[in-house]
Coordinates of C-alpha atoms and ligand atoms in Angstrom, one line a residue:
M25 CA 15.2 -23.3 7.3
A26 CA 12.7 -20.3 6.8
L27 CA 9.2 -21.6 6.3
N28 CA 7.1 -19.6 4.1
G29 CA 9.6 -17.0 4.4
L30 CA 8.9 -17.1 8.0
R31 CA 12.2 -16.4 10.3
V32 CA 12.3 -17.3 13.8
G33 CA 14.9 -16.3 16.1
V34 CA 15.9 -17.2 19.9
E35 CA 17.1 -14.6 22.3
P36 CA 18.2 -16.3 25.7
C37 CA 18.1 -15.2 28.8
G38 CA 21.5 -14.2 30.6
M39 CA 24.7 -13.4 28.9
V40 CA 25.8 -15.9 26.0
A41 CA 29.9 -16.4 26.6
D42 CA 30.9 -17.0 22.9
G43 CA 28.3 -16.2 20.5
D44 CA 29.8 -18.2 17.7
A45 CA 29.9 -21.4 19.6
F46 CA 26.1 -20.5 20.6
V47 CA 25.1 -20.0 16.8
A48 CA 27.0 -23.6 15.7
G49 CA 25.4 -25.3 18.5
E50 CA 22.6 -24.1 20.6
M51 CA 20.9 -22.1 17.8
E52 CA 20.8 -24.5 15.2
R53 CA 19.8 -27.6 17.6
C54 CA 16.8 -25.5 18.5
E55 CA 16.2 -25.2 14.4
A56 CA 16.2 -20.8 14.8
D57 CA 17.0 -19.2 12.0
F58 CA 19.0 -16.2 14.0
A59 CA 20.0 -15.5 17.6
V60 CA 19.9 -12.1 19.4
L61 CA 23.3 -11.6 21.1
A62 CA 25.0 -8.8 23.0
V63 CA 27.8 -7.4 20.7
T64 CA 30.0 -7.6 23.8
H65 CA 30.2 -7.9 27.5
E66 CA 30.0 -4.3 28.4
A67 CA 33.5 -4.2 28.3
E68 CA 34.3 -0.6 29.5
A69 CA 38.1 -1.1 29.6
A70 CA 38.0 -1.3 26.0
V71 CA 37.4 2.6 25.5
D72 CA 40.7 3.5 27.3
R73 CA 42.4 0.9 25.6
G74 CA 41.0 1.7 22.3
Y75 CA 39.8 -1.7 21.2
F76 CA 38.4 -5.3 22.6
I77 CA 40.0 -8.1 23.6
L78 CA 38.9 -11.2 23.1
S79 CA 37.3 -12.2 25.8
E80 CA 35.3 -9.2 25.7
V81 CA 33.7 -9.9 22.4
V82 CA 30.5 -12.0 21.8
V83 CA 30.2 -12.4 18.1
K84 CA 33.8 -12.5 17.0
T85 CA 33.8 -13.3 13.4
S86 CA 31.9 -12.5 10.2
Q87 CA 30.9 -16.1 9.6
H88 CA 27.6 -16.2 11.7
A89 CA 26.6 -12.3 10.5
Y90 CA 23.5 -13.5 9.1
C91 CA 22.5 -15.5 12.0
V92 CA 22.9 -13.2 14.6
L93 CA 21.1 -9.9 15.7
G94 CA 23.2 -8.0 17.8
R95 CA 22.0 -6.2 21.2
A96 CA 23.8 -3.0 22.6
S97 CA 25.3 -4.2 26.1
T98 CA 25.4 -0.9 27.3
W99 CA 23.6 2.4 26.5
G100 CA 25.1 5.0 28.9
D101 CA 28.8 5.1 27.9
S102 CA 28.5 6.7 24.2
D103 CA 32.1 6.0 23.6
L104 CA 31.6 2.5 24.4
L105 CA 28.3 2.0 22.4
S106 CA 29.7 3.6 19.3
M107 CA 33.0 1.4 19.5
E108 CA 30.3 -1.6 20.0
L109 CA 28.5 -0.5 16.9
Q110 CA 31.7 -0.2 14.9
L111 CA 32.5 -3.7 15.8
A112 CA 29.0 -4.8 15.0
A113 CA 29.4 -2.9 11.4
Y114 CA 32.5 -4.8 10.9
V115 CA 31.3 -8.2 11.8
G116 CA 28.4 -7.3 9.3
L117 CA 25.7 -7.5 11.5
K118 CA 22.7 -6.0 9.4
R119 CA 21.1 -4.5 12.8
V120 CA 21.6 -3.6 16.4
L121 CA 19.0 -3.8 19.1
A122 CA 18.6 -0.8 21.2
P123 CA 17.5 -0.9 24.9
E124 CA 13.7 -1.0 25.7
L125 CA 12.0 2.4 25.4
S126 CA 9.6 2.3 28.4
A127 CA 7.5 4.3 30.6
S128 CA 10.9 5.7 32.6
T129 CA 13.1 6.1 29.9
N130 CA 14.0 10.1 29.5
L131 CA 13.0 10.2 25.5
A132 CA 14.9 13.3 24.8
S133 CA 18.4 11.7 25.7
Y134 CA 17.2 8.4 24.3
A135 CA 16.6 10.2 21.3
R136 CA 19.5 12.2 21.1
T137 CA 21.6 9.1 21.5
L138 CA 20.0 6.9 18.7
L139 CA 19.8 10.2 16.3
A140 CA 24.1 10.6 16.8
L141 CA 24.4 6.7 16.3
V142 CA 22.1 6.4 13.2
S143 CA 23.4 9.7 11.2
N144 CA 26.8 8.1 10.9
T145 CA 25.6 6.3 7.8
A146 CA 28.5 4.0 8.1
G147 CA 26.8 2.2 11.0
V148 CA 23.9 -0.5 11.2
P149 CA 20.4 0.6 11.4
L150 CA 19.1 0.5 15.1
V151 CA 16.2 -1.4 16.4
V152 CA 14.0 0.1 19.1
R153 CA 12.5 -2.3 21.4
V154 CA 8.9 -1.5 22.9
R155 CA 6.7 -3.5 24.5
A156 CA 3.2 -3.1 23.0
A157 CA 1.4 -1.6 25.7
E158 CA -0.4 1.5 26.6
G159 CA 1.3 4.9 26.1
A160 CA 4.2 3.0 24.1
W161 CA 3.1 4.3 20.7
A162 CA 3.5 7.6 21.6
R163 CA 6.8 7.2 23.2
W164 CA 8.2 5.8 19.9
N165 CA 6.6 8.9 18.0
R166 CA 8.1 11.6 19.8
V167 CA 11.5 9.8 19.4
R168 CA 11.3 9.0 15.7
M169 CA 9.9 12.8 15.5
L170 CA 13.0 13.9 17.5
C171 CA 14.9 11.8 15.0
G172 CA 13.6 13.7 12.1
H173 CA 11.9 10.4 11.0
Q174 CA 15.5 8.9 10.4
V175 CA 14.9 5.9 7.9
R176 CA 17.5 3.8 9.5
L177 CA 15.3 3.6 12.8
Q178 CA 13.3 0.3 12.9
V179 CA 10.9 -1.4 15.9
A180 CA 11.1 -4.7 17.7
L181 CA 7.6 -5.0 19.3
E182 CA 7.6 -6.9 22.0
L183 CA 4.0 -8.6 22.6
G184 CA 2.5 -9.2 26.6
D185 CA -0.3 -10.5 28.1
D186 CA -2.5 -8.1 27.5
A187 CA -4.4 -8.1 24.3
C188 CA -4.6 -4.6 22.9
D189 CA -5.0 -3.4 19.3
L190 CA -1.7 -3.3 17.6
S191 CA -3.1 -1.8 13.8
Q192 CA -1.4 1.5 14.7
W193 CA 2.1 -0.4 14.6
R194 CA 1.3 -1.9 11.2
A195 CA 1.8 1.8 9.5
E196 CA 5.6 1.5 11.6
P197 CA 8.9 0.5 10.4
V198 CA 8.3 -2.9 12.6
Q199 CA 10.9 -5.3 11.9
L200 CA 10.7 -8.0 14.5
I201 CA 8.3 -9.3 17.0
V202 CA 9.1 -10.2 20.2
L203 CA 7.3 -12.9 22.1
P204 CA 8.6 -13.6 25.5
T205 CA 8.2 -17.3 26.7
R206 CA 6.0 -16.4 29.6
M207 CA 3.4 -15.4 27.1
F208 CA 2.9 -19.1 26.0
V209 CA 0.6 -21.6 27.9
G210 CA 1.2 -25.2 28.1
N211 CA -1.4 -27.6 26.0
A212 CA -2.5 -30.8 27.3
A213 CA 0.8 -32.6 25.9
G214 CA 2.4 -29.8 27.7
Y215 CA 3.9 -28.3 24.7
P216 CA 3.8 -24.6 24.6
V217 CA 1.0 -22.7 22.3
L218 CA -0.5 -19.1 22.5
R219 CA -3.9 -18.2 23.3
K220 CA -6.3 -17.9 20.6
D221 CA -6.3 -13.7 20.8
H222 CA -2.4 -14.0 20.6
Q223 CA -2.5 -16.3 17.7
A224 CA -5.1 -14.3 15.6
E225 CA -2.7 -11.3 16.0
I226 CA 0.3 -13.4 15.3
K227 CA -1.2 -14.8 12.1
R228 CA -2.2 -11.2 11.0
W229 CA 1.5 -10.2 11.5
M230 CA 3.0 -13.2 9.3
D231 CA 1.6 -11.1 6.5
H232 CA 3.8 -8.3 7.0
A233 CA 7.6 -9.5 6.4
V234 CA 8.3 -9.3 10.0
A235 CA 10.8 -11.8 11.6
Y236 CA 9.9 -13.5 15.0
V237 CA 12.1 -13.9 18.1
I238 CA 11.2 -16.2 20.8
R239 CA 13.0 -14.5 23.8
Q240 CA 13.5 -16.7 27.0
S241 CA 12.1 -15.3 30.3
E242 CA 14.3 -15.7 33.4
E243 CA 11.7 -17.7 34.8
D244 CA 12.0 -20.2 31.8
E245 CA 15.8 -20.7 31.9
S246 CA 15.1 -24.4 31.7
V247 CA 12.8 -24.5 28.9
D248 CA 13.7 -26.3 25.4
L249 CA 13.4 -23.3 23.0
I250 CA 12.8 -25.5 20.2
D251 CA 9.4 -26.4 21.0
Y252 CA 8.4 -22.6 20.8
V253 CA 10.1 -22.5 17.6
R254 CA 8.7 -25.2 16.3
Y255 CA 5.3 -23.9 17.3
L256 CA 5.6 -20.7 15.5
R257 CA 6.4 -22.6 12.5
F258 CA 3.3 -25.1 12.8
L259 CA 1.3 -21.9 13.1
A260 CA 2.6 -20.2 9.7
G261 CA 1.7 -23.5 8.3
T262 CA -2.1 -23.0 9.5
L263 CA -2.1 -19.8 7.2
E264 CA -4.7 -20.0 4.3
D265 CA -3.1 -19.8 0.9
P266 CA -3.5 -16.3 -0.7
S267 CA -6.3 -15.7 -3.5
A268 CA -4.8 -15.8 -6.7
A269 CA -5.3 -11.8 -7.3
A270 CA -3.5 -11.5 -3.6
A271 CA -0.3 -13.4 -4.8
A272 CA -0.1 -11.6 -8.0
S273 CA -0.5 -8.4 -6.2
A274 CA 2.0 -9.0 -3.3
E275 CA 5.1 -8.3 -5.3
Y276 CA 3.5 -4.4 -5.8
R277 CA 3.3 -4.0 -2.1
D278 CA 4.0 -0.7 -1.1
V279 CA 5.5 -0.1 -4.3
L280 CA 4.9 3.4 -5.7
Q281 CA 3.9 3.9 -9.1
A282 CA 3.6 7.0 -11.2
P283 CA -0.4 7.1 -12.2
L284 CA -0.6 6.1 -15.9
Q285 CA -1.8 9.0 -18.5
P286 CA -3.3 6.8 -21.3
L287 CA -4.5 10.0 -22.6
M288 CA -1.3 11.8 -23.2
D289 CA 0.6 8.8 -23.5
H290 CA 0.5 5.6 -25.8
L291 CA 0.2 2.7 -23.5
E292 CA 2.4 -0.7 -24.4
S293 CA 1.4 -4.1 -25.3
A294 CA 2.8 -5.4 -21.8
T295 CA 0.4 -2.8 -20.1
Y296 CA -2.5 -4.1 -22.1
E297 CA -1.6 -7.6 -21.0
T298 CA -1.5 -6.7 -17.5
F299 CA -5.0 -5.0 -17.5
E300 CA -6.0 -8.5 -19.4
M301 CA -5.4 -11.0 -16.7
D302 CA -7.8 -9.1 -14.7
L303 CA -10.9 -11.3 -15.2
P304 CA -13.4 -10.3 -12.9
K305 CA -13.0 -6.8 -14.2
Y306 CA -14.0 -8.0 -17.4
D307 CA -16.7 -10.6 -16.3
H308 CA -18.5 -7.4 -14.8
Y309 CA -18.3 -5.6 -17.9
E310 CA -19.5 -8.4 -20.1
H311 CA -22.5 -8.7 -17.2
A312 CA -23.2 -4.9 -17.5
M313 CA -23.1 -5.4 -21.4
M314 CA -25.5 -8.0 -21.8
R315 CA -28.1 -6.7 -19.3
A316 CA -27.8 -3.3 -21.5
I317 CA -28.2 -5.3 -24.6
Q318 CA -31.5 -7.2 -23.0
D319 CA -32.6 -3.8 -21.7
S320 CA -32.4 -2.3 -25.3
P321 CA -35.4 -1.5 -27.4
Q322 CA -33.6 -1.1 -30.5
K323 CA -33.9 -3.9 -33.4
E324 CA -30.1 -3.7 -34.6
I325 CA -28.0 -2.6 -31.8
V326 CA -24.9 -0.5 -32.1
L327 CA -22.2 -0.7 -29.7
M328 CA -19.0 1.3 -29.4
V329 CA -16.1 0.4 -27.4
V330 CA -14.2 3.8 -27.0
G331 CA -10.3 3.2 -25.9
A332 CA -10.6 -0.5 -26.9
G333 CA -6.8 -0.9 -26.6
R334 CA -6.0 -4.8 -27.7
G335 CA -9.9 -5.1 -27.4
P336 CA -10.8 -7.4 -24.4
L337 CA -14.0 -5.3 -23.8
V338 CA -14.8 -5.8 -27.6
T339 CA -14.6 -9.9 -27.3
R340 CA -16.6 -9.7 -24.3
A341 CA -19.0 -7.3 -26.0
L342 CA -19.7 -10.0 -28.7
R343 CA -19.8 -12.8 -26.3
A344 CA -22.5 -10.6 -24.3
A345 CA -24.7 -10.3 -27.7
R346 CA -24.6 -13.8 -28.2
Q347 CA -25.6 -14.7 -24.7
A348 CA -28.6 -12.1 -25.0
G349 CA -29.2 -13.4 -28.3
R350 CA -29.4 -9.8 -29.8
A351 CA -28.0 -9.0 -33.4
V352 CA -25.3 -6.4 -32.0
Q353 CA -23.0 -4.3 -34.5
V354 CA -19.7 -3.5 -32.7
I355 CA -17.6 -0.7 -33.4
A356 CA -13.9 -0.3 -31.9
I357 CA -12.4 3.2 -31.6
E358 CA -8.9 3.9 -30.1
K359 CA -6.2 6.3 -30.6
N360 CA -3.5 4.2 -29.9
P361 CA -2.1 3.6 -33.4
S362 CA 0.1 0.2 -32.1
A363 CA -2.9 -1.3 -30.5
L364 CA -5.0 -0.7 -33.5
V365 CA -2.4 -3.2 -35.3
E366 CA -3.3 -5.7 -32.3
L367 CA -7.2 -5.0 -33.1
Q368 CA -6.7 -5.7 -36.6
L369 CA -5.1 -9.1 -36.0
R370 CA -7.9 -10.1 -33.7
N371 CA -10.4 -9.2 -35.9
A372 CA -9.2 -11.5 -38.6
N373 CA -8.4 -14.4 -35.9
D374 CA -11.0 -13.8 -33.4
W375 CA -13.8 -11.8 -34.2
G376 CA -14.6 -13.1 -37.9
H377 CA -14.0 -9.0 -39.3
Q378 CA -17.5 -8.5 -37.8
V379 CA -15.8 -5.1 -36.2
T380 CA -15.3 -2.1 -37.6
L381 CA -12.1 -0.5 -36.3
I382 CA -11.5 3.2 -36.2
R383 CA -8.5 4.8 -35.4
A384 CA -9.6 8.2 -34.0
D385 CA -9.5 10.4 -30.8
M386 CA -13.3 9.7 -29.5
R387 CA -13.1 13.5 -28.5
G388 CA -13.2 14.5 -32.0
W389 CA -14.0 11.7 -34.4
V390 CA -17.7 12.1 -36.6
P391 CA -19.8 9.2 -36.6
T392 CA -21.8 8.3 -39.4
Q393 CA -24.1 6.3 -36.9
R394 CA -25.1 6.9 -33.3
A395 CA -24.5 4.2 -30.6
D396 CA -27.1 2.6 -28.5
I397 CA -24.5 1.7 -25.9
L398 CA -21.2 3.2 -25.3
V399 CA -18.6 1.1 -23.2
S400 CA -15.3 2.2 -22.1
E401 CA -12.9 1.7 -19.5
L402 CA -10.8 4.7 -18.5
L403 CA -10.9 4.8 -15.3
G404 CA -8.0 5.2 -12.8
S405 CA -7.3 4.3 -9.3
F406 CA -9.2 7.6 -8.1
G407 CA -11.7 7.1 -10.6
D408 CA -11.5 10.5 -12.9
N409 CA -7.7 10.5 -12.7
E410 CA -7.2 9.0 -16.3
L411 CA -9.6 11.8 -17.7
S412 CA -12.6 9.9 -18.2
P413 CA -14.9 12.9 -17.7
E414 CA -13.2 14.8 -20.3
C415 CA -13.2 11.8 -22.8
L416 CA -17.0 11.0 -22.1
D417 CA -18.2 14.3 -22.2
A418 CA -17.1 14.6 -25.9
A419 CA -17.8 11.0 -26.6
C420 CA -21.7 11.0 -25.0
R421 CA -22.1 13.0 -28.3
L422 CA -22.0 9.7 -29.8
L423 CA -24.7 8.2 -28.2
L424 CA -28.2 8.1 -29.5
A425 CA -30.6 10.5 -27.9
P426 CA -32.6 10.1 -25.7
R427 CA -31.9 6.5 -24.6
G428 CA -28.5 6.0 -25.6
V429 CA -26.6 4.1 -22.4
C430 CA -22.9 4.7 -21.2
I431 CA -21.0 2.1 -19.6
P432 CA -19.7 3.1 -17.0
Q433 CA -22.9 5.1 -15.8
S434 CA -20.8 6.8 -13.2
Y435 CA -18.2 6.6 -10.8
A436 CA -17.0 8.4 -7.4
A437 CA -13.6 9.2 -5.7
Y438 CA -13.1 8.8 -2.4
V439 CA -10.2 9.5 0.5
A440 CA -9.1 8.2 3.9
P441 CA -6.5 9.5 6.1
L442 CA -3.8 7.1 6.2
S443 CA -0.6 6.5 8.4
S444 CA 2.4 4.6 6.8
T445 CA 5.9 5.2 7.7
L446 CA 7.0 3.4 4.7
L447 CA 4.8 5.1 2.2
H448 CA 6.0 8.5 3.5
A449 CA 9.7 7.7 3.4
R450 CA 9.2 5.9 -0.2
A451 CA 7.5 9.1 -1.3
Q452 CA 10.2 11.1 -0.1
A453 CA 12.9 9.8 -2.0
Y454 CA 11.2 9.4 -5.1
G455 CA 11.8 12.0 -7.9
D456 CA 14.8 13.8 -6.6
G457 CA 13.0 15.4 -3.4
H458 CA 9.7 16.8 -5.5
G459 CA 8.0 13.5 -4.6
L460 CA 5.5 15.0 -1.6
E461 CA 3.1 17.0 -3.6
T462 CA 2.6 14.2 -6.2
P463 CA 0.0 11.0 -6.0
Y464 CA 0.9 7.5 -6.4
V465 CA -0.8 4.3 -7.4
V466 CA 0.6 1.9 -4.6
N467 CA -0.8 -1.4 -3.4
I468 CA -1.1 0.0 0.2
H469 CA 0.2 -2.8 2.8
A470 CA 2.2 -1.4 5.8
A471 CA 0.0 1.2 6.6
H472 CA -3.1 2.0 9.1
I473 CA -6.4 3.5 7.6
L474 CA -7.3 6.1 10.2
A475 CA -11.2 6.2 9.1
E476 CA -13.8 4.9 7.1
P477 CA -13.3 6.5 3.4
Q478 CA -15.7 9.2 2.7
L479 CA -16.9 10.3 -1.0
M480 CA -15.3 13.1 -2.4
W481 CA -17.0 13.7 -5.6
S482 CA -18.6 11.9 -8.7
F483 CA -19.0 11.9 -12.3
S484 CA -22.3 10.8 -13.9
H485 CA -22.7 10.1 -17.8
T486 CA -26.5 9.2 -17.8
Q487 CA -27.3 11.7 -20.5
P488 CA -26.2 11.1 -24.3
S489 CA -25.2 15.2 -25.2
D490 CA -24.8 17.3 -28.3
Q491 CA -22.1 19.3 -27.5
I492 CA -18.5 19.3 -26.6
A493 CA -18.1 21.3 -23.5
G494 CA -16.0 24.1 -24.2
D495 CA -14.0 24.9 -21.4
N496 CA -13.6 22.1 -18.9
R497 CA -15.1 24.1 -15.7
H498 CA -18.0 21.8 -15.0
N499 CA -15.6 19.1 -14.4
Q500 CA -14.0 20.7 -11.7
R501 CA -14.7 19.9 -8.0
W502 CA -14.0 20.9 -4.3
A503 CA -15.0 18.4 -1.7
T504 CA -14.6 18.5 2.3
A505 CA -14.9 15.6 4.4
T506 CA -14.2 15.1 8.2
F507 CA -12.9 12.3 10.0
R508 CA -12.8 11.5 13.7
V509 CA -9.4 9.4 14.7
Q510 CA -9.8 6.4 16.9
S511 CA -6.3 5.8 18.1
P512 CA -3.2 8.2 18.5
S513 CA -1.6 8.1 15.1
L514 CA 1.1 10.0 12.6
V515 CA -0.6 11.0 9.5
H516 CA 1.1 10.7 6.3
G517 CA -1.5 11.8 3.8
L518 CA -4.3 10.1 2.4
A519 CA -5.5 6.8 0.6
G520 CA -7.6 7.1 -2.3
Y521 CA -10.4 4.8 -3.7
F522 CA -13.0 4.8 -6.5
D523 CA -16.4 3.0 -7.1
A524 CA -18.2 3.0 -10.5
V525 CA -21.6 1.7 -11.9
L526 CA -21.4 0.0 -14.8
Y527 CA -25.1 -0.3 -15.2
G528 CA -28.3 -1.0 -13.3
N529 CA -26.8 -2.8 -10.1
V530 CA -23.2 -3.9 -12.0
E531 CA -20.6 -2.0 -9.9
L532 CA -16.8 -2.3 -9.4
S533 CA -15.0 -0.9 -6.4
I534 CA -11.7 -0.9 -5.2
R535 CA -12.8 0.7 -1.5
P536 CA -11.8 -1.7 1.3
D537 CA -15.0 -2.2 2.5
T538 CA -17.0 -3.2 -1.0
H539 CA -14.0 -4.3 -3.0
T540 CA -15.1 -6.2 -5.9
E541 CA -14.0 -9.8 -5.3
D542 CA -10.3 -11.0 -6.8
M543 CA -10.3 -8.0 -9.3
H544 CA -6.4 -6.4 -9.2
S545 CA -6.4 -3.9 -12.4
W546 CA -6.3 -0.8 -9.7
F547 CA -4.3 -0.2 -6.4
P548 CA -5.3 2.6 -4.4
M549 CA -3.9 6.1 -4.7
Y550 CA -1.4 7.7 -2.2
F551 CA -2.0 11.3 -1.8
P552 CA 1.2 12.4 0.9
I553 CA 1.4 15.2 2.8
K554 CA 4.8 17.0 3.2
Q555 CA 5.1 17.3 7.0
P556 CA 3.4 14.3 8.8
M557 CA 0.5 15.5 11.6
T558 CA 0.0 14.0 14.6
A559 CA -3.5 13.2 15.7
S560 CA -4.8 11.9 19.1
P561 CA -7.9 10.0 19.7
G562 CA -11.0 12.0 19.3
D563 CA -9.4 14.5 16.8
E564 CA -11.0 15.6 13.8
L565 CA -9.2 15.3 10.7
T566 CA -10.8 17.8 8.1
V567 CA -9.6 16.9 4.2
H568 CA -9.9 19.3 1.7
M569 CA -9.3 18.1 -1.8
W570 CA -9.8 19.9 -5.4
R571 CA -9.9 18.7 -9.0
R572 CA -8.8 21.5 -11.2
S573 CA -8.5 22.0 -14.7
R574 CA -7.0 24.7 -16.9
E575 CA -6.2 24.6 -20.9
S576 CA -4.7 21.0 -21.0
R577 CA -4.1 19.9 -17.8
T578 CA -5.9 18.7 -14.8
W579 CA -4.7 18.1 -11.4
Y580 CA -5.6 17.7 -7.9
E581 CA -4.8 19.8 -5.2
W582 CA -5.0 18.5 -1.3
A583 CA -4.7 19.7 2.4
V584 CA -5.4 18.3 5.8
E585 CA -6.1 19.8 9.2
S586 CA -6.6 18.7 12.6
A587 CA -8.5 19.8 15.2
G588 CA -8.1 18.3 19.2
R589 CA -10.3 18.6 21.6
E590 CA -8.0 21.2 23.5
A591 CA -8.6 23.4 21.0
S592 CA -5.3 22.4 19.2
S593 CA -5.4 22.9 15.8
A594 CA -2.8 22.2 12.9
S595 CA -2.9 22.8 9.2
S596 CA -1.1 20.9 6.0
L597 CA 0.1 23.0 3.0
I598 CA -2.2 23.1 0.1
H599 CA -0.4 20.4 -2.1
N600 CA 0.3 20.7 -5.9
I601 CA -1.1 24.3 -5.7
N602 CA -1.6 25.4 -9.6
A603 CA -0.2 22.0 -10.6
H604 CA 3.4 22.6 -9.8
E605 CA 4.3 19.1 -9.2
Y606 CA 1.8 16.9 -10.9
W607 CA -1.2 17.2 -13.4
I608 CA -2.8 15.0 -16.0
G609 CA -2.5 16.1 -19.7
H610 CA -5.3 16.1 -22.4
Ligands
LIG7 C1 -7.1 1.8 -19.5 S1 -7.1 1.5 -21.4 C2 -8.4 0.4 -21.6 C3 -8.4 -0.8 -22.8 C4 -9.1 -1.5 -22.9 N1 -10.3 -1.3 -22.8 C5 -8.6 -3.0 -21.9 O1 -10.2 -3.1 -20.9 O2 -7.8 -3.3 -21.7 C6 -7.8 2.7 -22.0 C7 -7.7 2.8 -23.5 O3 -8.3 4.1 -23.9 C8 -7.4 4.7 -25.0 N2 -7.8 6.1 -25.0 C9 -7.8 7.1 -24.0 N3 -8.2 8.3 -24.2 C10 -8.8 8.0 -25.9 C11 -9.4 8.8 -26.5 N4 -9.2 10.3 -26.2 N5 -9.6 8.7 -27.5 C12 -9.3 7.1 -27.8 N6 -8.7 6.1 -27.1 C13 -8.5 6.7 -25.8 C14 -6.0 4.6 -24.2 O4 -5.0 4.6 -25.7 C15 -6.3 3.0 -24.0 O5 -5.9 2.0 -25.0

């Protein structure tokens, strides 16, 4: 019944006597995927008795467990509550809704009840119901802090009449969006529809794997819920199809990946194959190479592809030469012996043996001739994190002075503070408790980026060089940037991005505001912080970041400090000091 994966449930007003009958009859009639029903009839007598009698129970069998979202009938009597949750777990309910966390709730005792229940690992996850309004996020934040960031706490966000900015909720474990029927207005034909601003908000959430609940308001006791359910499905049908790139990246949403180490490790063919599917990236490279070939004063141009992999840049270099109508000798250098086999195959089948193939580490290879154009793609999600600076320092010896051209000419790293309960929980679970002092490559989705990314540092390769630098100290960096927070937030770390100038005005970027269209080779970086930090509107967050290098290792260290308007301040640890959790090998 779910359309495009959209799950719509109904929550009838008043008490339902028999849950199983409701699911089989009314819920199915109104084309809902599930119903929100109280688990029992708040049967206090059950506590003394030690069990529920049949008439006290709403959802009686496990037959409909997937179609029912349980609701706690009580919150005051903790013995009754735990009996109710035990029954919910027995019947197989996947989660249970706690009562609303409102302005009048005693947060400490609410949190205590929650924590006592979710600490029992046999129990079902609990969903905290909150109304999206001023102060709601701060209440939720306090409760989840009191509960020690328990991952089995989730959120049901009920929208109201007020239009308010919900972006901070995208960083939270929101499972349900609750829409009371009174939020809807009648259209010309009398059917329920949402206001334009609510429509836009709901459509934004439709990209966030949440389920929807139509909650029947008391004054709407007699309305037919089928019209509301159908309307939501209609709204989902009006969503634009995602681009091919977005569809390809969707399965990686919020999946943490260890950054590649293509210098230290030899990549596998399947990894190269994934790179090669990103046509926009190679289109930009081809364009940059063509421009550089056109601009070259040489009669016979020597173009070296350093780190050629399976050869996609070689193919593009040959095409660029043809388009520019110039004679170009192409030399491909690659250190991975297995990739070299594939390069030989392509040279025979596709390139007419016109490419010179060299198996070598570009840092030590001694050429017999110099290059006019040196092309590489050694960029990571943070620009320099796959050691492009270290490799190109040495490779620039291969360039003909003074006019040799390096593609890319430069690249820069950026960071922005980020809030994401999900990413933080996943980092914490990663690597056996060592996961919070190491960066990840991740298609960041369930997150709120708290400010515009700012420049950390850049590397430039505009000068051919004649020497291999001795130590690597010139590639060390230290940067500090200050961000002003707009909404109350819990900072879980930093998002990292890069952009690069390939040649002239041909650029690549993964920064959100300048992202190269449809390019999907690079997801952003996530640098977690061990202890999430609360920030209020107007607070300043200062990020310190270091790129350090010693012997055959390069690594990042990072820290976040916050300064509030009322002279409050907090500092994170300096993470990954001396590369104790993460480094990149030369
Ligand atoms: C990110 S891959 C890019 C491959 C290819 N150019 C492409 O676009 O699909 C980087 C390649 O550079 C190679 N590489 C990295 N460091 C190198 C070095 N110092 N010398 C030679 N090859 C290197 C790796 O083995 C890998 O094949």
